[in-house]
Amino acid sequence: MPWRLEIVQDEEALGKAAARIIAEQVRAQPDSVLALPTGRTPLCVYRELTTMDQRGELDLRRVRFFHLDEFYPMAMDSPASFQAFLWREFLSQVSIDRANVHFLNGLAEDTTAECRRYEERIVAVGGLDLVVLGIGVNGHIAFNEPGSPVDSRTRLVTLCRESRAASAYLFASAEEVPHQGLTMGIGTIMEGQRILLIAVGERKARAVSQSLGHSLTPSLPASFLRQHPDLTVILDQEAASLLKKI
Ligand code: PGA
């Protein structure tokens, strides 16, 4: 198994383990380029990083931040936007340079140009050093839904029913969840120097065991991550509960 697997007791332990890896990356390279996820899973990681920042154990001021994906269409100042989520749950809590934060524009009229701009921005800052990912119940990574090609780039995609349902908590009603999103592609993610995949809870157990244990297949986008030379997977006991001996 060329990738590393760490199984921890619970969500709190996962937050500490993932934050430790992110902190090590930032200490080794203070201007690291991070790609960060939205969702319920990373909240424990953001809490831990915030504590580290407040204790003066971590300096994020030179770190460059990109988010993985955004709904489309989506106003950036809407509380349901992934951009607003990251500010609320993490970026506004820590000392960073706002000029170092890069987001996809969920209201871009020309989405092809917007996605090209985002890819060019990543290249301009020297590429992604560490990509932090959650996993969807259908095996998606960012908004790369089942069927996404391994060489896909940042693009406009149609969201699966499961992904829309999983995001309903951000909206007043499930019908309000947009049907499309902008997302870094699997190819974009795979070009990151390091990848950290995190999953918590029993509802992720099937997607985790299939993605890590079965063959590589576009029907499970997370399975492609096993081809990456520097992949770390951190799971809590429940998310790991269906893993066979790998
Ligand atoms: P979640 O989303 O952390 O809210 O479960 C993860 C994902 O869909 O990537």
Short mmCIF file of N, CA and C in Angstrom, two decimals, residues 33-35 68 115-116 118-133 141 144 149-154 184-196 224-225 227-231:
data_model
loop_
_atom_site.label_atom_id
_atom_site.label_comp_id
_atom_site.label_asym_id
_atom_site.label_seq_id
_atom_site.Cartn_x
_atom_site.Cartn_y
_atom_site.Cartn_z
N VAL A 33 0.77 26.49 -0.43
CA VAL A 33 -0.50 26.68 -1.14
C VAL A 33 -1.42 25.52 -0.75
N LEU A 34 -2.51 25.86 -0.07
CA LEU A 34 -3.43 24.83 0.41
C LEU A 34 -4.74 24.88 -0.36
N ALA A 35 -5.28 23.72 -0.68
CA ALA A 35 -6.65 23.63 -1.21
C ALA A 35 -7.51 23.05 -0.10
N LEU A 68 -11.96 24.22 -2.94
CA LEU A 68 -12.05 23.15 -3.94
C LEU A 68 -13.17 23.38 -4.93
N CYS A 115 -13.01 29.20 -14.90
CA CYS A 115 -12.26 27.99 -14.53
C CYS A 115 -10.82 28.06 -15.03
N ARG A 116 -10.65 28.65 -16.21
CA ARG A 116 -9.29 28.82 -16.75
C ARG A 116 -8.51 29.78 -15.85
N TYR A 118 -8.91 30.30 -12.73
CA TYR A 118 -8.59 29.63 -11.46
C TYR A 118 -7.38 28.71 -11.63
N GLU A 119 -7.38 27.95 -12.71
CA GLU A 119 -6.24 27.06 -12.99
C GLU A 119 -4.96 27.89 -13.16
N GLU A 120 -5.08 29.01 -13.85
CA GLU A 120 -3.90 29.86 -14.08
C GLU A 120 -3.41 30.45 -12.77
N ARG A 121 -4.33 30.78 -11.88
CA ARG A 121 -3.95 31.33 -10.58
C ARG A 121 -3.17 30.28 -9.77
N ILE A 122 -3.63 29.05 -9.85
CA ILE A 122 -2.93 27.97 -9.13
C ILE A 122 -1.51 27.83 -9.68
N VAL A 123 -1.39 27.85 -10.98
CA VAL A 123 -0.06 27.73 -11.60
C VAL A 123 0.80 28.93 -11.20
N ALA A 124 0.20 30.12 -11.20
CA ALA A 124 0.94 31.36 -10.91
C ALA A 124 1.55 31.37 -9.51
N VAL A 125 0.88 30.69 -8.56
CA VAL A 125 1.43 30.67 -7.20
C VAL A 125 2.34 29.46 -6.97
N GLY A 126 2.57 28.70 -8.05
CA GLY A 126 3.54 27.60 -7.95
C GLY A 126 2.91 26.22 -7.75
N GLY A 127 1.57 26.14 -7.87
CA GLY A 127 0.90 24.83 -7.74
C GLY A 127 0.49 24.56 -6.31
N LEU A 128 -0.42 23.59 -6.17
CA LEU A 128 -0.95 23.24 -4.84
C LEU A 128 0.05 22.37 -4.09
N ASP A 129 0.35 22.75 -2.85
CA ASP A 129 1.27 21.95 -2.04
C ASP A 129 0.53 20.85 -1.29
N LEU A 130 -0.62 21.18 -0.77
CA LEU A 130 -1.40 20.20 0.01
C LEU A 130 -2.88 20.39 -0.31
N VAL A 131 -3.51 19.31 -0.74
CA VAL A 131 -4.95 19.33 -1.04
C VAL A 131 -5.66 18.53 0.04
N VAL A 132 -6.56 19.17 0.77
CA VAL A 132 -7.33 18.49 1.81
C VAL A 132 -8.72 18.20 1.23
N LEU A 133 -9.15 16.95 1.36
CA LEU A 133 -10.41 16.52 0.73
C LEU A 133 -11.29 15.77 1.70
N ILE A 141 -15.15 13.54 -4.92
CA ILE A 141 -14.16 14.40 -4.26
C ILE A 141 -14.33 15.80 -4.85
N ASN A 144 -16.40 16.53 -8.02
CA ASN A 144 -16.16 15.55 -9.08
C ASN A 144 -17.04 14.34 -8.79
N PRO A 149 -13.71 12.14 -15.27
CA PRO A 149 -12.45 11.57 -15.74
C PRO A 149 -11.27 11.93 -14.84
N VAL A 150 -10.30 11.04 -14.81
CA VAL A 150 -9.12 11.22 -13.96
C VAL A 150 -8.33 12.47 -14.37
N ASP A 151 -8.44 12.85 -15.65
CA ASP A 151 -7.67 14.02 -16.11
C ASP A 151 -8.52 15.29 -16.19
N SER A 152 -9.68 15.28 -15.52
CA SER A 152 -10.56 16.46 -15.59
C SER A 152 -9.91 17.67 -14.93
N ARG A 153 -10.26 18.85 -15.45
CA ARG A 153 -9.73 20.11 -14.91
C ARG A 153 -10.87 20.89 -14.26
N THR A 154 -10.56 22.05 -13.73
CA THR A 154 -11.58 22.91 -13.11
C THR A 154 -12.66 23.23 -14.15
N MET A 184 -12.60 22.18 -8.86
CA MET A 184 -11.29 21.71 -9.34
C MET A 184 -11.51 20.31 -9.91
N GLY A 185 -10.80 19.98 -10.98
CA GLY A 185 -10.93 18.65 -11.56
C GLY A 185 -10.08 17.63 -10.81
N ILE A 186 -10.31 16.36 -11.15
CA ILE A 186 -9.48 15.32 -10.52
C ILE A 186 -8.02 15.51 -10.94
N GLY A 187 -7.82 15.88 -12.22
CA GLY A 187 -6.46 16.13 -12.70
C GLY A 187 -5.81 17.28 -11.93
N THR A 188 -6.59 18.32 -11.65
CA THR A 188 -6.07 19.47 -10.90
C THR A 188 -5.65 19.02 -9.51
N ILE A 189 -6.50 18.25 -8.87
CA ILE A 189 -6.24 17.76 -7.51
C ILE A 189 -5.01 16.84 -7.49
N MET A 190 -4.94 15.97 -8.49
CA MET A 190 -3.84 14.98 -8.52
C MET A 190 -2.48 15.64 -8.75
N GLU A 191 -2.47 16.88 -9.25
CA GLU A 191 -1.20 17.58 -9.45
C GLU A 191 -0.69 18.22 -8.15
N GLY A 192 -1.51 18.21 -7.10
CA GLY A 192 -1.04 18.69 -5.81
C GLY A 192 0.12 17.82 -5.32
N GLN A 193 1.04 18.44 -4.57
CA GLN A 193 2.20 17.68 -4.09
C GLN A 193 1.80 16.61 -3.09
N ARG A 194 0.84 16.94 -2.22
CA ARG A 194 0.38 16.00 -1.19
C ARG A 194 -1.14 16.05 -1.13
N ILE A 195 -1.74 14.92 -0.79
CA ILE A 195 -3.19 14.88 -0.64
C ILE A 195 -3.54 14.28 0.72
N LEU A 196 -4.49 14.91 1.38
CA LEU A 196 -4.98 14.43 2.66
C LEU A 196 -6.49 14.21 2.53
N PHE A 224 -9.28 7.15 -7.51
CA PHE A 224 -8.12 7.61 -8.28
C PHE A 224 -7.00 8.14 -7.38
N LEU A 225 -7.37 8.59 -6.19
CA LEU A 225 -6.37 9.18 -5.30
C LEU A 225 -5.27 8.18 -4.94
N GLN A 227 -3.60 6.49 -6.76
CA GLN A 227 -2.49 6.57 -7.72
C GLN A 227 -1.53 7.70 -7.36
N HIS A 228 -1.94 8.54 -6.39
CA HIS A 228 -1.10 9.69 -6.06
C HIS A 228 0.09 9.23 -5.22
N PRO A 229 1.28 9.78 -5.49
CA PRO A 229 2.48 9.32 -4.76
C PRO A 229 2.53 9.74 -3.29
N ASP A 230 1.71 10.71 -2.88
CA ASP A 230 1.79 11.15 -1.48
C ASP A 230 0.38 11.37 -0.93
N LEU A 231 -0.32 10.27 -0.70
CA LEU A 231 -1.69 10.32 -0.19
C LEU A 231 -1.72 9.83 1.26
#
